[in-house]
Coordinates of C-alpha atoms in Angstrom, one line a residue:
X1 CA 0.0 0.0 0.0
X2 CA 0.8 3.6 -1.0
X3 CA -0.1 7.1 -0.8
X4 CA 0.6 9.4 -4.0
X5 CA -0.5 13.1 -4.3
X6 CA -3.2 13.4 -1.6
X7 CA -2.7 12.6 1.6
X8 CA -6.0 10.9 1.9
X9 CA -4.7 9.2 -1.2
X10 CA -4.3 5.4 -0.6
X11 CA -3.8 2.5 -3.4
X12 CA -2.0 -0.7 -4.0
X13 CA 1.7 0.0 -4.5
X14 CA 1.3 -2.4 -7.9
X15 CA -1.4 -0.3 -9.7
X16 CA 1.2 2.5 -9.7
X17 CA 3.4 3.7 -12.6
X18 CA 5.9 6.4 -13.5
X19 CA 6.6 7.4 -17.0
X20 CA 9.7 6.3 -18.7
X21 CA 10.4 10.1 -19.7
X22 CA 10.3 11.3 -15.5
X23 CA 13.2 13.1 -14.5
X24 CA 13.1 11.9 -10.9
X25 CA 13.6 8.3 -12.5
X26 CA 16.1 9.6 -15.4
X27 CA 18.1 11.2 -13.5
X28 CA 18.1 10.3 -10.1
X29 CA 16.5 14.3 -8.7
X30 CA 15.3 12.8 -5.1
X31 CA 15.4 12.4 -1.8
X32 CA 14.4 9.6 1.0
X33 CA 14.3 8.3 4.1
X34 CA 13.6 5.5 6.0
X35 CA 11.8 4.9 9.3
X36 CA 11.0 1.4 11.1
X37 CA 7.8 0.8 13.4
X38 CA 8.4 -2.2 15.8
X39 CA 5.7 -4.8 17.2
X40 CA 5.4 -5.1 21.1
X41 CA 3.1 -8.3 21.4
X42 CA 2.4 -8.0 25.2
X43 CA 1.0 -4.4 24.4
X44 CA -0.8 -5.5 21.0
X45 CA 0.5 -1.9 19.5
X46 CA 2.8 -0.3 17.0
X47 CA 5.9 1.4 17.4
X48 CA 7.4 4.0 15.0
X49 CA 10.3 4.7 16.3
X50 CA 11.8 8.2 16.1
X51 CA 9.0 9.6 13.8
X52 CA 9.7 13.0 13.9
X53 CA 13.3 12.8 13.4
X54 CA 13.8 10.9 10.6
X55 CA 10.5 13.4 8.7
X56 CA 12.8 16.5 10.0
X57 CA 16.0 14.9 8.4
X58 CA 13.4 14.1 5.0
X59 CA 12.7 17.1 5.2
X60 CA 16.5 19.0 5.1
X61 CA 17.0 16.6 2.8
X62 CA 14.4 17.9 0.4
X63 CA 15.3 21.5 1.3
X64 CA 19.3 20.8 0.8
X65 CA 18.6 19.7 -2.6
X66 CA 15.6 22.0 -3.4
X67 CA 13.3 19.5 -3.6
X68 CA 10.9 20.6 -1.0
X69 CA 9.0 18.3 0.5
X70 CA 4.8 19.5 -0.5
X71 CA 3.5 17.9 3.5
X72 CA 4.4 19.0 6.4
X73 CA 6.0 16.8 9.4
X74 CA 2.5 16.9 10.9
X75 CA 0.8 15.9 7.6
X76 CA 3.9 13.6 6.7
X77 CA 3.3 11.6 10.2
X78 CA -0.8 11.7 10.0
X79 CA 0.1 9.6 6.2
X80 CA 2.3 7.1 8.0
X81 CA 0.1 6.0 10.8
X82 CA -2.8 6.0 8.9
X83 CA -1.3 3.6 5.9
X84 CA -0.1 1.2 8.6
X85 CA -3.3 1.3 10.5
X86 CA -5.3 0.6 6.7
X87 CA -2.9 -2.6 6.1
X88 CA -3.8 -4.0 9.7
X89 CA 0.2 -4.2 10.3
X90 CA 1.3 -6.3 13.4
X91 CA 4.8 -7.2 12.9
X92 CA 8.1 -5.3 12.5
X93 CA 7.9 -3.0 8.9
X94 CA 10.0 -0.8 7.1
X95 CA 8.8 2.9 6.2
X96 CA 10.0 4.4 3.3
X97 CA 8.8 8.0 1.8
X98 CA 10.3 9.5 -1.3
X99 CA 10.2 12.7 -3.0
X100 CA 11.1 13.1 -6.7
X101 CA 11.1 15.4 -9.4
X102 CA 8.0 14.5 -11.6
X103 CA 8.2 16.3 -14.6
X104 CA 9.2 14.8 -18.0
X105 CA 11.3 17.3 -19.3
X106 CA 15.1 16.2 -20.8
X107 CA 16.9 19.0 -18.2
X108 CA 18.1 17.6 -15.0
X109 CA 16.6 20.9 -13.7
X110 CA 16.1 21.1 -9.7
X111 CA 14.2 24.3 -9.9
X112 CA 11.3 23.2 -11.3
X113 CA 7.7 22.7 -8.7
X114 CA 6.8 19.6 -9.8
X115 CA 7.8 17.9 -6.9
X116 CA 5.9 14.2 -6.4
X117 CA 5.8 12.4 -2.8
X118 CA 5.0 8.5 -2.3
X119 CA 5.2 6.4 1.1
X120 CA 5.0 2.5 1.3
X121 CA 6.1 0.1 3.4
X122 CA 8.0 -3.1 3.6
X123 CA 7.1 -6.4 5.5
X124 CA 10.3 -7.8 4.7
X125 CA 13.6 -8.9 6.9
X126 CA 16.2 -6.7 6.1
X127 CA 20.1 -8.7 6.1
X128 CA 19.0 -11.3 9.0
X129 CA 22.6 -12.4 9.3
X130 CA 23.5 -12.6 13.1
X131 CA 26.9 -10.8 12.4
X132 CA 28.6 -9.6 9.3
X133 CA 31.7 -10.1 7.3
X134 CA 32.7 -6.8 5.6
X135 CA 35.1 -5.3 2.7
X136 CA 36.5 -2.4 2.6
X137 CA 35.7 -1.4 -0.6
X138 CA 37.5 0.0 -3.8
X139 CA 34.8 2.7 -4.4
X140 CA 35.4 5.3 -2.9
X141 CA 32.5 7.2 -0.3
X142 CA 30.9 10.2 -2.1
X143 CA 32.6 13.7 -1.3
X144 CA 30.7 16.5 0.5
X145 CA 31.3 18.9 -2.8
X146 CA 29.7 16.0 -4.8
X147 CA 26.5 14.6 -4.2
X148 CA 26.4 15.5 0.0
X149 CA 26.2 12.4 1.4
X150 CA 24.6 14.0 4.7
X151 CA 21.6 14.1 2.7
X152 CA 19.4 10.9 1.7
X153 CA 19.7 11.5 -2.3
X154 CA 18.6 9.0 -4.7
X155 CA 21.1 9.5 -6.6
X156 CA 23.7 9.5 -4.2
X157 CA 22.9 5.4 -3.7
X158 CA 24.5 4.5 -6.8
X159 CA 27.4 4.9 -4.9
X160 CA 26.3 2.4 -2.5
X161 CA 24.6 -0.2 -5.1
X162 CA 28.6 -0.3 -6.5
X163 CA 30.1 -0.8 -3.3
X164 CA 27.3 -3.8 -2.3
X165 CA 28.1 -5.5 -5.7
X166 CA 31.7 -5.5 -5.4
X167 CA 31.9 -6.9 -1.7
X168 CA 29.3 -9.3 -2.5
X169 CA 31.4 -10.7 -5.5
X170 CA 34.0 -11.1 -3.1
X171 CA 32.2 -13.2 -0.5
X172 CA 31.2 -10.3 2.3
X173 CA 28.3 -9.3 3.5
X174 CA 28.5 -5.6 3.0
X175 CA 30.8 -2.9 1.9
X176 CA 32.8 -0.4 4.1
X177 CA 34.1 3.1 2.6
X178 CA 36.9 5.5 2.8
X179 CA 37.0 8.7 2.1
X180 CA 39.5 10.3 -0.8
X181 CA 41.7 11.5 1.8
X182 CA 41.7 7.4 2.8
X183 CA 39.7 7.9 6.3
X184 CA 36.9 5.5 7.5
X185 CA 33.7 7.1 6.4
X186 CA 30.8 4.6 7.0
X187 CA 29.2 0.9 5.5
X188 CA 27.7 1.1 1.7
X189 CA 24.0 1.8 4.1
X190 CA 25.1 2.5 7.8
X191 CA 27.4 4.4 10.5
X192 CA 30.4 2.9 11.8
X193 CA 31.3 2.3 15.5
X194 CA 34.9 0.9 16.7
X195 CA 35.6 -0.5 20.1
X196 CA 39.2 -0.1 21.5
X197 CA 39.1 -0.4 25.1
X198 CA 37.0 1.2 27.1
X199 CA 36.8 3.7 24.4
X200 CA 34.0 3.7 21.1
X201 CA 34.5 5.8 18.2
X202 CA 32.8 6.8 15.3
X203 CA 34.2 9.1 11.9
X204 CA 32.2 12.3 12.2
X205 CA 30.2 14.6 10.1
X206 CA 32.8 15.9 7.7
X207 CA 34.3 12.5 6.6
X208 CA 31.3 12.2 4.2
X209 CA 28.9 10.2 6.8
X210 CA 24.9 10.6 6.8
X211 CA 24.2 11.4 10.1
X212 CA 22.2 9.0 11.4
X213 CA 19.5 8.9 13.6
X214 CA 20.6 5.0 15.1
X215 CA 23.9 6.6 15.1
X216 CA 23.0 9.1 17.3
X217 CA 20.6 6.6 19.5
X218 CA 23.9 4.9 19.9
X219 CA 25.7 7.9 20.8
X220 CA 22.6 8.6 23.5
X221 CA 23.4 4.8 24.7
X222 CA 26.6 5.2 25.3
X223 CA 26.9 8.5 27.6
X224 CA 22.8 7.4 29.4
X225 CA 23.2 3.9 30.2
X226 CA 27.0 2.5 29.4
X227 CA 29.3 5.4 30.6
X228 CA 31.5 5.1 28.1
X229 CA 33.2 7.8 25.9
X230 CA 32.2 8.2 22.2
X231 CA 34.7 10.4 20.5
X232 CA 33.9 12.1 17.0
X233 CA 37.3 11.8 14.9
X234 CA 39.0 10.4 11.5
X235 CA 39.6 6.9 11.6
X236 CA 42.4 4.9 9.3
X237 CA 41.6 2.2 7.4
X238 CA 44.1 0.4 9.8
X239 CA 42.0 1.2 12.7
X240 CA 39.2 -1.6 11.7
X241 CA 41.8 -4.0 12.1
X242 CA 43.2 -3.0 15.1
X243 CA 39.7 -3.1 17.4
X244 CA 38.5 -4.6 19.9
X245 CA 35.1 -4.3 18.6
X246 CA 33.4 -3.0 15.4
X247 CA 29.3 -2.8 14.6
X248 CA 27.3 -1.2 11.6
X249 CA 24.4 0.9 13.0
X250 CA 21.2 1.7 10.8
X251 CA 17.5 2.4 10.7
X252 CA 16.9 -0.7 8.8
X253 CA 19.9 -3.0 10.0
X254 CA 19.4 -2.0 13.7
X255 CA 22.8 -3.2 15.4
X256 CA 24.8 -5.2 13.6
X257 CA 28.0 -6.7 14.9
X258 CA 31.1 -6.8 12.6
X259 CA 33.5 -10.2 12.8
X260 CA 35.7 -9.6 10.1
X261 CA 37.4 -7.2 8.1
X262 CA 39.3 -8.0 4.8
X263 CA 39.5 -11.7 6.4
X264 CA 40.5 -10.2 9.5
X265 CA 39.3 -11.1 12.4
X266 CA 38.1 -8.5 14.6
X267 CA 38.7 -9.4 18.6
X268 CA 37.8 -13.3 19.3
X269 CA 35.8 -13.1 16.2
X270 CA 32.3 -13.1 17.6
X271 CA 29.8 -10.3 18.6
X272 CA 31.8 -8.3 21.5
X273 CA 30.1 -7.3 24.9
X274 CA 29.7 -3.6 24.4
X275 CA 28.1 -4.3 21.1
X276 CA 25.7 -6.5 22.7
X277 CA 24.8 -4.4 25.1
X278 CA 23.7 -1.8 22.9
X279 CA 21.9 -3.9 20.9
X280 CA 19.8 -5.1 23.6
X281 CA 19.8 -1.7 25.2
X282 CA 18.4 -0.8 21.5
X283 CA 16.1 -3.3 21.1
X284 CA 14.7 -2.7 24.3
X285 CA 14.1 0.8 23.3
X286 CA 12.1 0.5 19.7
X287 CA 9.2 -1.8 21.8
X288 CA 8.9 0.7 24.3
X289 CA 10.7 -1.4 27.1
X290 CA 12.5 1.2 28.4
X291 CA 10.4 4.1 30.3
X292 CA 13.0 6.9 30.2
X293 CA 13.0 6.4 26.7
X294 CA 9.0 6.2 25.7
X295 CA 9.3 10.0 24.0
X296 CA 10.8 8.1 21.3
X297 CA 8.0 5.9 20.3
X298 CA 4.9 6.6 18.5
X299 CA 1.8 4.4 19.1
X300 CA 0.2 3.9 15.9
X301 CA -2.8 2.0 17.2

């Protein structure tokens, strides 16, 4: 199920079409986001899980790019809740809006008004693998002078969909990214933690990262409820190999442990404690298991 035009505006995703000649399609002139709603069973209700965050970051995204989102956050969020409550959902789904340039004309022209919005959702598992087995990859991240990766551009995932290919011909399970200057920058679709120590760090901002909201639920976890120091700083590739600990952090992913690195092994080459702790500190959280934390969570039913 999908909403087009009107917010009132619900069909079946598969009766929809976009013309071959679109410049959204042609050209990649978009923007996205994703958002995830969670299932608690004991309370029979629907989570969506920082709602108004990831609409704000849609929406800079659209502005960024000047493709301005036509709903506002209030309107954006009354969509969401009310597609999920039409499809009856009771399980775990994936929320994905998009914004694209709808006019057919041959310029890949961003002024232009025509700008077309579309939600739907996902039932499906996304990577299920316990713990992943990554590449560093020969592509190299997107610059912030390029396509700014700190926005969630259609195009920009090209970039990714390379990355993802190439580590998947070679046997991993996803793709990591340096910079041009050769720093860390983040996994072909998520943030990047390392564990050295008693110490977690992370690449910031300006080494061509999205800034992600798990990222900085991660960052909230850490300094709320472990005590430990994150610290914001350029990483070398050398780094991965050298930690104690690494794990991939996304809205669709969740917490995902890292094993191995270019065959290496990364500490005793299973999920480390910190890492688990976050992830059930995180898990906790999206269901609404964690009181101090409830502000997050958005009841859908």
């Amino acid at each position: 199920m999908a909403v087009m035009f009107d917010k009132d505006h619900f069909v079946d995703d598969r009766s929809l079409s976009v013309s071959v000649k679109n410049k959204g399609l042609n050209y990649g002139l978009g923007c996205i986001d994703g958002i995830r709603a969670f299932w608690n069973a004991g309370q029979e209700q629907l989570l969506l899980f920082r709602l108004d965050d990831h609409l704000k970051r849609f929406e800079q995204s659209g502005e960024s790019l000047f493709i301005k989102i036509p709903y506002s956050i209030e309107e954006l969020s009354y969509i969401i809740k009310k597609m999920l409550i039409i499809n009856r959902v009771t399980q775990d789904v994936y929320i994905r809006p998009i914004c694209f340039k709808d006019s057919n004309t041959l310029r890949p022209d961003l002024r232009d008004p025509f700008n077309h919005l579309a939600v739907y959702m996902d039932k499906s598992e996304y990577k299920s693998e316990p713990s992943f087995k990554v590449g560093v990859s020969s592509w190299t991240r997107i610059g912030s002078n390029m396509i700014p990766p700190q926005a969630k551009t259609t195009a920009g995932y090209m970039n990714s969909g390379l990355a993802i290919l190439e580590e998947s011909l070679n046997g991993y399970d996803e793709a990591v990214f340096l910079t041009k200057e050769g720093n860390v920058s983040e996994g072909a679709t998520e943030n990047i933690f390392i564990v050295k120590g008693n110490e977690v760090f992370t690449p910031p901002v300006s080494d061509d990262i999205l800034p992600g909201v798990t990222r900085n639920t991660v960052a909230e976890i850490l300094a709320e409820e472990l005590k430990l120091p994150l610290h914001e700083k350029s990483l070398a590739r050398f780094q991965l190999y050298d930690a104690d600990e690494i794990f991939l952090t996304g809205t669709a992913v969740g917490i995902k442990p890292v094993v191995e690195v270019d065959r290496r092994v990364i500490g005793q080459g299973k999920p480390g404690k910190v890492t688990l702790e976050i992830q059930h500190l995180y898990n906790r959280m999206v269901r609404g298991e964690m009181p101090d934390y409830l502000h997050y969570c958005t009841s859908v039913y």
